[in-house]
């Protein structure tokens, strides 16, 4: 029922869709990425994942590539690579994914980012036809920090199971991902922070706000404890 509905849904055909740049210039802008990423014919994973078919791809999902837990978790939460999410990531990788393995400090030039994005777009199949995820929760890079006392609350797992009936109508207790990302085994601090963000309306998904609004701190902590205790089947 919660925070994993963090879909960074954006329109790749918006302001970034107009980026055309000269192909040679776009390829030149990508040169600084080549030490870690391959793209094009016979591209393979290297220090970072290959970037073929990047547009519309779930973050942290290339088989055999090495990712941080945060990157994988963001993908499970709904983060997909679009022109806008790539622009955010390229500008400051750690602002979007706090514990990314990518050591690159970011491209501060909007023109350079646009050139790289335009170049990568050419290696995705029919990129203009890739549907974006349906909007759920608009989000900034970080949820507001919580009082440590709230994060320290020890939830009651059994009570959390009792409260979770509405959650598991969408999010499978088995850990299955049937179009709605799994929240099984998620760290309690991340779960609690996200639920409070919905309750405090810093995340905008209307259903999640409705679900989180009546929950008190102990109930949120108990739900977090319950889902943390589950294992993927």
Short mmCIF file of C-alpha atoms in Angstrom, two decimals:
data_model
loop_
_atom_site.label_atom_id
_atom_site.label_comp_id
_atom_site.label_asym_id
_atom_site.label_seq_id
_atom_site.Cartn_x
_atom_site.Cartn_y
_atom_site.Cartn_z
CA UNK A 1 0.00 0.00 0.00
CA UNK A 2 2.64 2.49 -0.14
CA UNK A 3 5.67 4.23 -0.99
CA UNK A 4 6.82 1.96 -3.55
CA UNK A 5 4.36 3.65 -5.79
CA UNK A 6 6.98 6.21 -6.39
CA UNK A 7 6.62 6.33 -10.14
CA UNK A 8 8.80 9.02 -11.57
CA UNK A 9 6.35 9.43 -14.42
CA UNK A 10 7.25 12.12 -16.86
CA UNK A 11 6.68 12.99 -20.46
CA UNK A 12 9.63 12.18 -22.67
CA UNK A 13 7.90 14.01 -25.48
CA UNK A 14 7.80 17.26 -23.49
CA UNK A 15 10.54 19.82 -23.27
CA UNK A 16 13.20 17.16 -23.78
CA UNK A 17 11.45 15.58 -26.75
CA UNK A 18 12.35 18.64 -28.79
CA UNK A 19 16.07 18.02 -28.39
CA UNK A 20 17.50 17.28 -31.80
CA UNK A 21 21.18 18.32 -31.65
CA UNK A 22 23.62 17.40 -34.39
CA UNK A 23 24.31 13.64 -34.17
CA UNK A 24 28.07 14.18 -34.17
CA UNK A 25 27.81 16.68 -31.32
CA UNK A 26 25.56 14.34 -29.35
CA UNK A 27 28.01 11.47 -29.79
CA UNK A 28 30.86 13.72 -28.68
CA UNK A 29 28.94 14.65 -25.53
CA UNK A 30 28.60 10.96 -24.69
CA UNK A 31 32.36 10.35 -24.82
CA UNK A 32 32.76 11.11 -21.13
CA UNK A 33 30.31 8.27 -20.37
CA UNK A 34 32.14 5.63 -22.41
CA UNK A 35 34.63 4.71 -19.71
CA UNK A 36 31.80 3.02 -17.83
CA UNK A 37 28.93 2.50 -20.30
CA UNK A 38 28.70 0.86 -23.72
CA UNK A 39 25.98 1.53 -26.27
CA UNK A 40 25.35 0.43 -29.82
CA UNK A 41 26.12 -2.81 -31.64
CA UNK A 42 27.56 -5.53 -29.40
CA UNK A 43 27.30 -3.33 -26.30
CA UNK A 44 27.92 -5.20 -23.06
CA UNK A 45 27.84 -4.42 -19.38
CA UNK A 46 31.05 -2.93 -18.12
CA UNK A 47 31.63 -0.86 -15.00
CA UNK A 48 28.03 0.20 -15.57
CA UNK A 49 25.16 -1.38 -17.50
CA UNK A 50 24.91 -1.14 -21.27
CA UNK A 51 22.58 1.65 -22.39
CA UNK A 52 20.82 0.10 -25.37
CA UNK A 53 17.05 0.26 -25.04
CA UNK A 54 17.35 2.67 -22.15
CA UNK A 55 14.17 4.70 -22.71
CA UNK A 56 11.25 3.21 -20.82
CA UNK A 57 13.49 0.71 -19.02
CA UNK A 58 13.08 0.13 -15.32
CA UNK A 59 16.03 1.41 -13.32
CA UNK A 60 18.38 -1.28 -12.05
CA UNK A 61 16.99 -4.01 -14.30
CA UNK A 62 19.71 -5.03 -16.78
CA UNK A 63 20.57 -8.67 -16.24
CA UNK A 64 24.15 -9.19 -15.11
CA UNK A 65 24.81 -5.51 -14.40
CA UNK A 66 26.07 -4.35 -11.01
CA UNK A 67 23.76 -1.96 -9.16
CA UNK A 68 23.43 -0.49 -5.69
CA UNK A 69 20.51 -1.66 -3.56
CA UNK A 70 19.09 1.86 -3.81
CA UNK A 71 19.09 1.74 -7.61
CA UNK A 72 17.33 -1.62 -7.66
CA UNK A 73 14.85 -0.45 -5.05
CA UNK A 74 14.09 2.71 -7.03
CA UNK A 75 13.32 0.59 -10.07
CA UNK A 76 11.07 -1.67 -8.04
CA UNK A 77 9.35 1.49 -6.85
CA UNK A 78 8.56 2.47 -10.41
CA UNK A 79 11.50 4.57 -11.57
CA UNK A 80 11.88 4.26 -15.32
CA UNK A 81 14.33 6.05 -17.54
CA UNK A 82 12.75 8.85 -19.53
CA UNK A 83 14.13 12.10 -20.88
CA UNK A 84 13.25 13.89 -17.64
CA UNK A 85 14.47 11.27 -15.17
CA UNK A 86 17.70 10.96 -17.14
CA UNK A 87 18.11 14.73 -17.03
CA UNK A 88 17.70 14.68 -13.24
CA UNK A 89 20.14 11.79 -12.87
CA UNK A 90 22.77 13.20 -15.19
CA UNK A 91 22.67 16.55 -13.42
CA UNK A 92 23.34 15.06 -9.99
CA UNK A 93 23.23 11.24 -9.73
CA UNK A 94 23.23 11.16 -5.94
CA UNK A 95 20.39 13.63 -5.69
CA UNK A 96 18.10 11.18 -7.48
CA UNK A 97 19.63 7.91 -6.16
CA UNK A 98 21.38 8.70 -2.91
CA UNK A 99 23.57 5.58 -2.83
CA UNK A 100 24.13 4.99 -6.53
CA UNK A 101 27.35 3.23 -7.51
CA UNK A 102 27.93 5.79 -10.25
CA UNK A 103 30.76 8.00 -9.06
CA UNK A 104 30.21 10.59 -11.79
CA UNK A 105 29.54 14.03 -10.26
CA UNK A 106 27.06 15.09 -12.92
CA UNK A 107 26.69 17.29 -15.96
CA UNK A 108 25.87 20.84 -14.92
CA UNK A 109 25.33 22.06 -18.48
CA UNK A 110 21.72 21.59 -19.64
CA UNK A 111 22.96 21.54 -23.25
CA UNK A 112 25.40 18.71 -22.51
CA UNK A 113 22.71 16.70 -20.75
CA UNK A 114 20.31 17.24 -23.63
CA UNK A 115 22.95 16.08 -26.11
CA UNK A 116 23.65 12.88 -24.15
CA UNK A 117 19.92 12.18 -23.82
CA UNK A 118 19.35 12.75 -27.53
CA UNK A 119 22.23 10.40 -28.34
CA UNK A 120 20.95 7.64 -26.06
CA UNK A 121 17.46 8.02 -27.47
CA UNK A 122 18.71 6.80 -30.85
CA UNK A 123 19.56 3.41 -29.32
CA UNK A 124 16.04 2.72 -28.07
CA UNK A 125 13.46 1.07 -30.34
CA UNK A 126 10.95 3.63 -31.57
CA UNK A 127 11.66 5.85 -28.55
CA UNK A 128 8.90 8.30 -29.41
CA UNK A 129 6.38 5.46 -29.11
CA UNK A 130 7.49 4.30 -25.66
CA UNK A 131 4.58 4.81 -23.24
CA UNK A 132 5.29 6.49 -19.96
CA UNK A 133 4.16 4.97 -16.69
CA UNK A 134 0.82 6.26 -15.49
CA UNK A 135 1.31 9.12 -13.05
CA UNK A 136 1.09 8.08 -9.43
CA UNK A 137 3.34 10.07 -7.18
CA UNK A 138 5.31 13.09 -8.23
CA UNK A 139 8.40 13.29 -6.13
CA UNK A 140 11.43 15.35 -5.44
CA UNK A 141 14.73 13.61 -4.98
CA UNK A 142 14.28 13.23 -1.23
CA UNK A 143 11.35 12.96 1.11
CA UNK A 144 11.34 15.34 4.09
CA UNK A 145 13.43 14.09 6.99
CA UNK A 146 11.51 12.57 9.88
CA UNK A 147 12.01 13.07 13.57
CA UNK A 148 14.36 10.26 14.70
CA UNK A 149 11.86 9.39 17.43
CA UNK A 150 9.33 8.43 14.75
CA UNK A 151 11.84 6.26 12.94
CA UNK A 152 12.77 4.61 16.25
CA UNK A 153 9.24 3.33 16.93
CA UNK A 154 9.21 -0.48 17.01
CA UNK A 155 6.18 -1.68 15.13
CA UNK A 156 4.12 -4.73 16.11
CA UNK A 157 4.41 -7.24 13.25
CA UNK A 158 1.14 -9.02 14.09
CA UNK A 159 -0.73 -5.74 14.28
CA UNK A 160 0.84 -4.76 10.98
CA UNK A 161 -0.46 -7.95 9.40
CA UNK A 162 -3.93 -7.09 10.69
CA UNK A 163 -3.70 -3.59 9.19
CA UNK A 164 -2.28 -4.76 5.87
CA UNK A 165 -5.49 -6.09 4.33
CA UNK A 166 -5.97 -3.01 2.20
CA UNK A 167 -2.32 -2.96 1.20
CA UNK A 168 -2.18 -6.52 -0.09
CA UNK A 169 -5.18 -5.93 -2.33
CA UNK A 170 -2.60 -4.29 -4.61
CA UNK A 171 0.86 -5.20 -3.29
CA UNK A 172 1.26 -8.96 -3.16
CA UNK A 173 2.39 -10.46 0.15
CA UNK A 174 4.18 -13.11 -1.92
CA UNK A 175 6.47 -10.47 -3.33
CA UNK A 176 5.07 -10.92 -6.85
CA UNK A 177 5.30 -7.92 -9.13
CA UNK A 178 2.21 -7.90 -11.31
CA UNK A 179 2.48 -4.37 -12.57
CA UNK A 180 2.54 -2.97 -9.02
CA UNK A 181 6.02 -3.18 -7.51
CA UNK A 182 6.63 -5.44 -4.53
CA UNK A 183 7.12 -3.93 -1.09
CA UNK A 184 8.07 -7.20 0.58
CA UNK A 185 11.25 -6.98 2.65
CA UNK A 186 11.62 -3.24 2.37
CA UNK A 187 13.69 -1.51 5.09
CA UNK A 188 11.42 -0.09 7.77
CA UNK A 189 12.99 3.39 7.72
CA UNK A 190 12.33 3.80 4.02
CA UNK A 191 8.79 2.47 4.34
CA UNK A 192 8.01 4.74 7.29
CA UNK A 193 9.49 7.81 5.61
CA UNK A 194 7.47 7.22 2.46
CA UNK A 195 4.20 6.69 4.30
CA UNK A 196 4.69 9.88 6.28
CA UNK A 197 5.44 11.69 3.01
CA UNK A 198 2.07 10.57 1.69
CA UNK A 199 0.38 11.48 4.96
CA UNK A 200 2.02 14.90 5.01
CA UNK A 201 1.18 15.40 1.32
CA UNK A 202 4.74 15.85 0.14
CA UNK A 203 3.98 12.94 -2.19
CA UNK A 204 0.95 13.52 -4.34
CA UNK A 205 -0.51 10.12 -5.26
CA UNK A 206 -4.19 10.59 -4.29
CA UNK A 207 -4.93 6.98 -3.32
CA UNK A 208 -1.78 6.69 -1.22
CA UNK A 209 -2.60 9.97 0.51
CA UNK A 210 -6.07 8.65 1.32
CA UNK A 211 -4.66 5.41 2.72
CA UNK A 212 -1.92 7.07 4.76
CA UNK A 213 -4.00 9.94 6.15
CA UNK A 214 -5.77 8.05 8.98
CA UNK A 215 -2.74 6.07 10.09
CA UNK A 216 -0.93 7.07 13.26
CA UNK A 217 2.81 6.69 13.86
CA UNK A 218 2.48 3.30 15.58
CA UNK A 219 0.30 1.91 12.81
CA UNK A 220 2.74 3.00 10.12
CA UNK A 221 5.60 1.44 12.09
CA UNK A 222 3.64 -1.81 12.45
CA UNK A 223 2.92 -1.98 8.73
CA UNK A 224 6.61 -1.38 8.06
CA UNK A 225 7.56 -4.17 10.47
CA UNK A 226 5.11 -6.59 8.86
CA UNK A 227 6.25 -6.05 5.28
CA UNK A 228 9.90 -6.09 6.36
CA UNK A 229 9.30 -9.52 7.91
CA UNK A 230 7.94 -11.07 4.69
CA UNK A 231 10.11 -12.95 2.24
CA UNK A 232 9.78 -13.16 -1.53
CA UNK A 233 8.36 -16.52 -2.56
#
